[in-house]
XYZ file of C-alpha atoms in Angstrom:
482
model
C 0.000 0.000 0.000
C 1.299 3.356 -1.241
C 0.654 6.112 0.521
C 1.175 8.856 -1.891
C -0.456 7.095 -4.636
C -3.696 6.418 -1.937
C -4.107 10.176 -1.065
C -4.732 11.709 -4.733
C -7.403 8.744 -5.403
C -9.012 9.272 -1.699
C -9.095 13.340 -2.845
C -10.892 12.103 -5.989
C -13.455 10.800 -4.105
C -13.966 13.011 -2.015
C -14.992 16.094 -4.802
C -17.255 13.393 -6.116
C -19.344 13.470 -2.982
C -19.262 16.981 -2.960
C -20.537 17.210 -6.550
C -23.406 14.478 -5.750
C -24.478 16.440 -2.540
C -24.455 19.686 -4.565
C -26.963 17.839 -6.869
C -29.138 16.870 -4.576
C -30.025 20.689 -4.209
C -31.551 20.370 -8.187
C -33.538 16.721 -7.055
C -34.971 18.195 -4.094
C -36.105 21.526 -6.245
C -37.196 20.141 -8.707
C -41.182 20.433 -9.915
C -40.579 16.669 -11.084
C -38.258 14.577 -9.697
C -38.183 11.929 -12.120
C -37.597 14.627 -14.947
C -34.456 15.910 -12.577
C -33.268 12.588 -11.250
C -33.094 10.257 -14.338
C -32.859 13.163 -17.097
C -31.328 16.119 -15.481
C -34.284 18.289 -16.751
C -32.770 18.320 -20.128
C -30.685 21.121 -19.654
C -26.852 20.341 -20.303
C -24.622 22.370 -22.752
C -22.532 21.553 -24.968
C -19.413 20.742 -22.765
C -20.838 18.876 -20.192
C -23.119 16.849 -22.706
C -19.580 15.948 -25.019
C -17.593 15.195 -21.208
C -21.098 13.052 -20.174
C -20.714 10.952 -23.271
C -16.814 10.105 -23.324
C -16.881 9.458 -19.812
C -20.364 7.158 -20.307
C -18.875 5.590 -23.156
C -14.907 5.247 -21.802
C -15.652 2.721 -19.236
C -13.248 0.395 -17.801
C -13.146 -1.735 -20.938
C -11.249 1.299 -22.338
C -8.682 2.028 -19.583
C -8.264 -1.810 -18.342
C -9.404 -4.111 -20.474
C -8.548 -2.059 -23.810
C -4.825 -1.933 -22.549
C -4.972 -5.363 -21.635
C -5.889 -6.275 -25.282
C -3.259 -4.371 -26.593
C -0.467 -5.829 -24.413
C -1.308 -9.104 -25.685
C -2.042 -8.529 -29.219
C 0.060 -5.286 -30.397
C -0.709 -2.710 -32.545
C -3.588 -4.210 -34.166
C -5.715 -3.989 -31.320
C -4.488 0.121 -31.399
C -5.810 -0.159 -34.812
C -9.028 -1.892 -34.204
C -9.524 0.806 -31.130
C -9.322 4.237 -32.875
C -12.435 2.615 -34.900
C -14.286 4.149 -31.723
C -13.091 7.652 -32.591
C -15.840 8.534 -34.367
C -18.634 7.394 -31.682
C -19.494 10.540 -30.517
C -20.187 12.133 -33.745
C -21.944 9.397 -35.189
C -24.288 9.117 -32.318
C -24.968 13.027 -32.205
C -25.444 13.013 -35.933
C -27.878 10.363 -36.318
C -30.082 10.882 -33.196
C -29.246 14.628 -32.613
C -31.978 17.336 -33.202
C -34.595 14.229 -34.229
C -34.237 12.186 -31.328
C -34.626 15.481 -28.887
C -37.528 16.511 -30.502
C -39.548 13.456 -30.617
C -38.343 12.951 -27.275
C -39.809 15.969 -25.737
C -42.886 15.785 -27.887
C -43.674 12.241 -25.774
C -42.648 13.524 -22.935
C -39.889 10.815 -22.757
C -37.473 10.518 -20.061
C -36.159 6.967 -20.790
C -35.534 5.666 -23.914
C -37.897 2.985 -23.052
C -40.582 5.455 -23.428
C -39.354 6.956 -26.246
C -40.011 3.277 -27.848
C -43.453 3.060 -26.072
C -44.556 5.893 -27.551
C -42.672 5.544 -30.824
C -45.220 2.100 -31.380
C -47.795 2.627 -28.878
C -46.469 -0.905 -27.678
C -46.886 -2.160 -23.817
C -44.729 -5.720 -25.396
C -41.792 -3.308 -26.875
C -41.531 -1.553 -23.302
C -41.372 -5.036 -21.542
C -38.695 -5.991 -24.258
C -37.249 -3.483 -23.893
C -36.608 -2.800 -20.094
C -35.902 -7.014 -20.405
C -32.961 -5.768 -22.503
C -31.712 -2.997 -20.625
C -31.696 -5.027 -17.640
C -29.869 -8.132 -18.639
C -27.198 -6.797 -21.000
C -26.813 -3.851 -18.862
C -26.716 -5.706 -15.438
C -23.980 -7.727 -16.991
C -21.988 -4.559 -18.020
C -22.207 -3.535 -14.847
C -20.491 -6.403 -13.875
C -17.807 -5.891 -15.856
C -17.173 -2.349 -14.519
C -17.273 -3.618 -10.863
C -14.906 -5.795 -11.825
C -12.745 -3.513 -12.948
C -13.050 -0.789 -10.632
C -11.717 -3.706 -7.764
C -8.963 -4.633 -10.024
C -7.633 -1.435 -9.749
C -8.166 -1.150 -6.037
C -6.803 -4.307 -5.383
C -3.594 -3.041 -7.105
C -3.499 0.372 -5.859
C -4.264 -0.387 -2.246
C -2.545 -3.831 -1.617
C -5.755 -5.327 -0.297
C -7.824 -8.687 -1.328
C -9.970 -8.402 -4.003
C -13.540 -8.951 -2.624
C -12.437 -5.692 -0.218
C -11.427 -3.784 -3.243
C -15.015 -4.653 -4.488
C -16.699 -3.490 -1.133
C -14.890 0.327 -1.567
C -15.268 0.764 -4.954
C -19.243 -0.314 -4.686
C -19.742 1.763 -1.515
C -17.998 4.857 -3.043
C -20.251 4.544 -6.787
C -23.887 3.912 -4.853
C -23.039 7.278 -2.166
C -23.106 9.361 -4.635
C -25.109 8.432 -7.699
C -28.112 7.202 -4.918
C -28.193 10.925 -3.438
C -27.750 13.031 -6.948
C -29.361 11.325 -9.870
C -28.683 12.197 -13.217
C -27.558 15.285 -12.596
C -24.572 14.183 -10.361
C -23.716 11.983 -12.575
C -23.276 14.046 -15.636
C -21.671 16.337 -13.138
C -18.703 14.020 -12.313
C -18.727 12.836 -15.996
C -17.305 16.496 -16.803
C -14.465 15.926 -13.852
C -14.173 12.667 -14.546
C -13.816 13.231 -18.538
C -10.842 15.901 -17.627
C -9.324 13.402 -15.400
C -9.027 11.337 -18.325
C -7.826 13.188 -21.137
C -4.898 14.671 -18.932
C -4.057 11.381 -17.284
C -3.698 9.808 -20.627
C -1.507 12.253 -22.125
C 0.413 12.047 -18.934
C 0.770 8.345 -18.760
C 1.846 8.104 -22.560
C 4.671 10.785 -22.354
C 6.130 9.095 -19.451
C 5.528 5.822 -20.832
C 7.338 6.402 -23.952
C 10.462 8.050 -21.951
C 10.852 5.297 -19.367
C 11.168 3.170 -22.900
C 14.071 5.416 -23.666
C 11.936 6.512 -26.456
C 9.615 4.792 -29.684
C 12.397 3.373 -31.771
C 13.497 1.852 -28.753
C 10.551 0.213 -27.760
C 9.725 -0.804 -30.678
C 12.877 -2.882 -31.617
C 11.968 -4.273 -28.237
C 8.689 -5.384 -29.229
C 10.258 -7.067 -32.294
C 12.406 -9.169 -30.649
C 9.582 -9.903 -28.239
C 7.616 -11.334 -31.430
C 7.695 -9.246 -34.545
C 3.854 -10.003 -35.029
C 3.521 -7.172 -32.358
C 3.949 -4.519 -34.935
C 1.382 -6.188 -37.595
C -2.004 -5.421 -37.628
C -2.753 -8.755 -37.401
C -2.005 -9.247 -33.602
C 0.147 -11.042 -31.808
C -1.172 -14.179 -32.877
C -2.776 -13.539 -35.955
C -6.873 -13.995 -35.581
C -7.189 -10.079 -36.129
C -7.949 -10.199 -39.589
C -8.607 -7.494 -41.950
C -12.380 -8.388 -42.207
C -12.874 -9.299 -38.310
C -11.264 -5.738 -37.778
C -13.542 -4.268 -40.051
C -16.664 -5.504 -38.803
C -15.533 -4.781 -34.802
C -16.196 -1.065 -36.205
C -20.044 -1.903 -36.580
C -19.755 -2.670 -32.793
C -18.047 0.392 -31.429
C -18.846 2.396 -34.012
C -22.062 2.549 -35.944
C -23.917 -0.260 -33.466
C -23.184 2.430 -30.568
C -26.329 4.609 -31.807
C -28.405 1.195 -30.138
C -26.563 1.568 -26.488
C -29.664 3.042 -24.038
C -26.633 4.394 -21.871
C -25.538 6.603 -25.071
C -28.668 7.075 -26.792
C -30.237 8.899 -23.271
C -27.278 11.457 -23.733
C -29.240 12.955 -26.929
C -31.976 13.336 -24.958
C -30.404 15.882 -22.055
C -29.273 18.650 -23.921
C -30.693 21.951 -23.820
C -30.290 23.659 -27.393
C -28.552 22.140 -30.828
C -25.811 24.830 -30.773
C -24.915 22.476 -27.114
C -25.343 19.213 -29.269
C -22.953 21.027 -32.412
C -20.323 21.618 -29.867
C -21.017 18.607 -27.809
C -19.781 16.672 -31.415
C -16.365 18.407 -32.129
C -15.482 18.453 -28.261
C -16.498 14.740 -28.070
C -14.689 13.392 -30.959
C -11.342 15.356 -30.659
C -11.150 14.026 -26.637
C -12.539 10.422 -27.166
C -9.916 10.236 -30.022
C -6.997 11.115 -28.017
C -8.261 9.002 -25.094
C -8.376 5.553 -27.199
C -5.449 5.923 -28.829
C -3.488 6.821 -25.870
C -4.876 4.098 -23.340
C -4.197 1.030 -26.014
C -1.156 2.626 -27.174
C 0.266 2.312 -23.902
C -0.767 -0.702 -23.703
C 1.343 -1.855 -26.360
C 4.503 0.085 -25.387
C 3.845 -1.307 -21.924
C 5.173 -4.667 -23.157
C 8.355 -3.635 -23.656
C 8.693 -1.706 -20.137
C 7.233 -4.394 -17.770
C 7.219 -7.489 -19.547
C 5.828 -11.027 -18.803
C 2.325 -9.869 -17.002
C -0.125 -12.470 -16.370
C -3.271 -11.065 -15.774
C -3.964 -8.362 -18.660
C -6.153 -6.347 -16.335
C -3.451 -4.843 -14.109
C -1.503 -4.013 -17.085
C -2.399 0.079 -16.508
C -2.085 0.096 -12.895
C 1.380 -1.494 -13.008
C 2.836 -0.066 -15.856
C 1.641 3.541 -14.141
C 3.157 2.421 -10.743
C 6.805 1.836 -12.404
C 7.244 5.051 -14.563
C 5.610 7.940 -12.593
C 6.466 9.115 -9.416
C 3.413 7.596 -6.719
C 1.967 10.639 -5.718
C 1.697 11.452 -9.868
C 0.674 7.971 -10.448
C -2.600 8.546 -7.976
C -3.624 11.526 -9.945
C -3.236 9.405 -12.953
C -4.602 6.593 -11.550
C -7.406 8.510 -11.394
C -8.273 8.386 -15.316
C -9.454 4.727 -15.271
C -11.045 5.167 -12.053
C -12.978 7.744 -13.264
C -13.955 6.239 -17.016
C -14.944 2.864 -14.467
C -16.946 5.075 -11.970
C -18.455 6.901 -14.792
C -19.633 4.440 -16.303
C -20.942 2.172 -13.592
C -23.082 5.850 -12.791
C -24.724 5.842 -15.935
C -25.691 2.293 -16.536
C -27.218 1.946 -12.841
C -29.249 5.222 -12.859
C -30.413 3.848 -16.577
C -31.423 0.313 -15.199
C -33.258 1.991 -12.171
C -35.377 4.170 -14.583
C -36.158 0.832 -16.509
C -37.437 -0.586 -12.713
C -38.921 2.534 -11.439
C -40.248 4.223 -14.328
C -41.179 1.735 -17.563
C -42.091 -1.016 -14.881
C -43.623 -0.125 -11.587
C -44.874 3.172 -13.242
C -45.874 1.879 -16.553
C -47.908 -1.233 -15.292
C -47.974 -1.514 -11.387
C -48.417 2.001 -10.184
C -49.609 4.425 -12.533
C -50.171 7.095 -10.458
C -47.583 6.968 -7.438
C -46.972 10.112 -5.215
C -43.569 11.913 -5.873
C -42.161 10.838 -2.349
C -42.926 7.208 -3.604
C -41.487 7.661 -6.777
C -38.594 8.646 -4.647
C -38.332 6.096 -1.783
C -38.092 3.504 -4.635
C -35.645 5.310 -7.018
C -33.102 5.263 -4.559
C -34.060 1.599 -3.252
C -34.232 0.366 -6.909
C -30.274 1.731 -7.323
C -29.179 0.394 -4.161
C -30.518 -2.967 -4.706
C -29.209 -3.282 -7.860
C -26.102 -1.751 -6.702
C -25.989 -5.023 -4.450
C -26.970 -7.307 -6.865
C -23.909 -6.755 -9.238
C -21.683 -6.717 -5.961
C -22.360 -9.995 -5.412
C -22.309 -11.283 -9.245
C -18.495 -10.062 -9.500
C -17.221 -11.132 -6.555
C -16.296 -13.937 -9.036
C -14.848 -12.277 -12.182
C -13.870 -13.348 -15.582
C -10.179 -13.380 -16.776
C -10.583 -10.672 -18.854
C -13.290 -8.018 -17.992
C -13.214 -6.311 -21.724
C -14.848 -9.164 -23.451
C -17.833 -9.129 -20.807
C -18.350 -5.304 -21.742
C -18.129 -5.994 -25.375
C -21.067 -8.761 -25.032
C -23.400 -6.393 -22.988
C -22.373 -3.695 -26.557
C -23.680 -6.246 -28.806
C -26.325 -7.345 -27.150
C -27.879 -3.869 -26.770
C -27.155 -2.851 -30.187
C -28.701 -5.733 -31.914
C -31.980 -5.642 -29.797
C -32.046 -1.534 -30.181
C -30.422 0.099 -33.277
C -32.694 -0.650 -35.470
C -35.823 0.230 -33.403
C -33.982 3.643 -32.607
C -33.047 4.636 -35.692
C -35.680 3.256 -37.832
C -38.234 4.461 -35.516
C -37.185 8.000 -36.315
C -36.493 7.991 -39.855
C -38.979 5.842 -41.167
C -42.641 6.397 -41.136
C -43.944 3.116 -42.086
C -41.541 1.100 -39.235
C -44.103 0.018 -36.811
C -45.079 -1.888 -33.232
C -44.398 -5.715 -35.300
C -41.656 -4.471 -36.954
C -39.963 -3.644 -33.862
C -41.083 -6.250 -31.675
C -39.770 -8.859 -34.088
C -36.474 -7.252 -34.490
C -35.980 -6.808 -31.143
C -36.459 -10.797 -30.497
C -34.370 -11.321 -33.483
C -31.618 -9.139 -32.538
C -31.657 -10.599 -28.858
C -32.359 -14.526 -29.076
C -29.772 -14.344 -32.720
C -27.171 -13.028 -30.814
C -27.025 -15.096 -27.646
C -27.231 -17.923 -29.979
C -24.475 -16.646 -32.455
C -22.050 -15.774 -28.800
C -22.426 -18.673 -27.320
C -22.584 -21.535 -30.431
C -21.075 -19.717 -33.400
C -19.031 -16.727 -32.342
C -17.625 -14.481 -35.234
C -18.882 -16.019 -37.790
C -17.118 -16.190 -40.785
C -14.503 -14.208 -39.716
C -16.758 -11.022 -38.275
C -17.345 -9.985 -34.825
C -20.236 -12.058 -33.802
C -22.687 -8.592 -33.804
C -22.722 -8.444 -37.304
C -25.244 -10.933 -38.367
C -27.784 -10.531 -35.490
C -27.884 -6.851 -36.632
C -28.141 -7.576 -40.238
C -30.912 -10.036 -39.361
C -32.480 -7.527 -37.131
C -32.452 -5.332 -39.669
C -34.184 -7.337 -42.433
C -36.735 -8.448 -39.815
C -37.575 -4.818 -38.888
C -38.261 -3.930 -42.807
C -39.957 -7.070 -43.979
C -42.523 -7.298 -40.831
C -42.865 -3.927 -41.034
C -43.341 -3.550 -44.821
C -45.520 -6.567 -44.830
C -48.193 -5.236 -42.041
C -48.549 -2.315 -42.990
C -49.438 -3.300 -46.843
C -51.917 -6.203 -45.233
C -53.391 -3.104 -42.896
C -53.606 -1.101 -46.216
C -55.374 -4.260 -48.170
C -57.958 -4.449 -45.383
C -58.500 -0.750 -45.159
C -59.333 -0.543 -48.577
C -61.621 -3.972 -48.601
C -63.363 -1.935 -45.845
C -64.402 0.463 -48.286
């Protein structure tokens, strides 16, 4: 246990539960608190809503896992990572103005009622908050997971303590400040994590003794290290490729993103929210899996890929520098662990016990049971890592596909097409879910491709043709009518 390297991390925490305690002021003044608590009354700008989204969508997988990767395959996986560069615009672009619009014309605060009112459809809502709470619970996991990793490194302890801090510090304050706190520390959290990565890579690169250095290191190491092929040579052109449908284009489907284009106050906020969002989410992937390549060199013959960042940090920064950057992948963790639990509360509080139990609660109901719903789930995922996988970044990346085959095309073709209707999305949405289970766990990456591709592509043709074909039988009984 490292003292200096402790006290930055503890300070960290601290401002967080300063920020969620300063939010509760905005919950507790609010006319509605479900508005405020799981939407932040729509009123972020443009900084804040381009911070929100990295943060949201940098999550452990990005500063653990993602390094992890690229320690064990090499430059390739650098490659296949910058595919994510373009996330934030693409999501902005295709949702933006639309999705706000029809969103505040239903009245929607989740994107489960978005849907519901979308296809006036009580069987896509149930689907739907089905969805979120499955795929979601599981990337939950994966964050919990990695947010102990790190403890367990930093602070010298076991890891099922590590797990007890890092839950207890995430549920104090997201439970007291909603939304709103958690957009708040996004912003922090997304500053933390540019500057940390920058920091880390310099200092990475000069404990090397510089890139031509490390890099005829690496090639003695194996020479497939510098390919983009990986290390071992199953990252193929077309399986690299087709990953970009997952973290790129697919991420338009992920509820945790997707809510983001709902909170923002005006579109000159959502213009700036794009060039801010792309420019730091760029320089954040390429930094965190380029160090994890470099890190190779510096500290070879690591067993676990998930400490890769924490150790590699530890040996080439001073410790009381290595807490403050230490503090980046505790921060894109804690971020996103805030997100996905306020978003699978709102699917239990709001499209569940509010859509079909309670229809009618009073607002100190509403928020006995918001807060209950987060800490209970909260719990739940405690207990469900307290066993982890070997490495935490594949578990993320199943919860992505999931969500994107059961939601993209729903989303998207929800707003853009007129004729896309309740069958059309119901049966995509049972395509996109029961294909890609079955694809992940009999057949993954088929042919080559990341196993999303074809549940999407089937989802896809299911949401045309069902749609297409009920609406024309509608129209053929209309007219017989007549």
């Amino acid at each position: 246990m490292n003292i200096q390297v402790i006290i930055p991390l503890i300070l960290f925490l601290i401002i967080f539960f300063i920020v969620g305690m300063f939010a509760v002021k905005f919950v507790n003044n609010s006319n509605s608190f479900v508005q405020e608590y799981f939407l932040g009354n729509r009123q972020f700008g443009g900084f804040i809503l381009a911070m929100t989204m990295v943060a949201t969508y940098g999550s452990g997988s990005s500063f653990i896992g993602g390094p992890g990767a690229a320690y064990h395959y090499g430059l390739a996986w650098v490659l296949l990572a910058m595919s994510q560069v373009v996330t934030g615009y693409f999501v902005l672009m295709v949702l933006g103005k639309k999705f706000a619009i029809m969103a505040r014309k239903y009245n929607a605060i989740t994107l489960i009622d978005f849907l519901k009112a979308r296809y006036d459809s009580h069987f896509v809502n149930i689907l739907a908050a089905i969805a979120i709470i499955v795929f979601l619970f599981s990337s939950m996991i994966a964050q919990w997971v990695g947010g102990a990793r790190l403890m367990e490194s930093i602070l010298g302890v076991s890891y099922t303590t590590a797990l007890f801090i890092f839950a207890v510090s995430v549920l104090l304050y997201v439970i007291i400040g909603g939304f709103r706190a958690v957009a708040f520390t996004d912003t922090i959290q997304g500053i933390v994590m540019l500057l940390g990565t920058i920091i880390l890579l310099v200092a990475t690169i000069k404990a090397g003794g510089g890139l031509e250095n490390i890099m005829a290191d690496l090639r003695k190491d194996n020479p497939n290290l510098l390919s983009p092929y990986g290390s071992d040579g199953s990252l193929t052109p077309l399986y690299i490729s087709s990953f970009w449908i997952l973290v790129g284009i697919g991420v338009v489907g992920l509820p945790q993103i997707a809510i983001r284009a709902m909170s923002y106050k005006n579109a000159t906020a959502m213009h700036r929210a794009i060039i801010i969002g792309t420019i730091v989410i760029g320089v954040i992937m390429f930094g965190m899996h380029f160090i994890g390549v470099l890190a190779r060199a510096i500290v070879p013959g690591i067993q676990n890929a998930d400490t890769v960042m924490p150790i590699v940090t530890m040996k080439v920064l001073p410790a009381w520098v290595a807490g403050i950057v230490l503090a980046a992948p505790m921060a894109a963790i804690m971020s996103t662990v805030n997100s996905v639990l306020i978003l699978v509360s709102s699917a239990i509080v709001k499209d569940i016990y509010i859509g079909y139990i309670n229809k009618n609660p009073e607002e100190k109901k509403i928020k006995s049971l918001s807060l209950w719903a987060t800490t209970i789930v909260g719990i739940a995922v405690f207990f469900f890592a307290i066993h982890p996988p070997n490495l935490l970044i594949w578990l993320n990346l199943f919860s992505f596909g999931g969500l994107e085959a059961v939601f993209i095309w729903p989303i998207v073709m929800g707003l853009y097409w007129k004729n896309g209707n309740k069958y059309g999305a119901i049966s995509s949405m049972v395509m996109g879910m029961v294909s890609y289970i079955l694809f992940d766990r009999f057949y993954p990456n088929p042919f080559g491709m990341h196993t999303v591709v074809i549940p999407i592509v089937l989802s896809f043709a299911t949401y045309v043709i069902v749609s297409a074909s009920t609406v024309r039988i509608a129209n053929v009984k209309r007219s017989k009518s007549f």
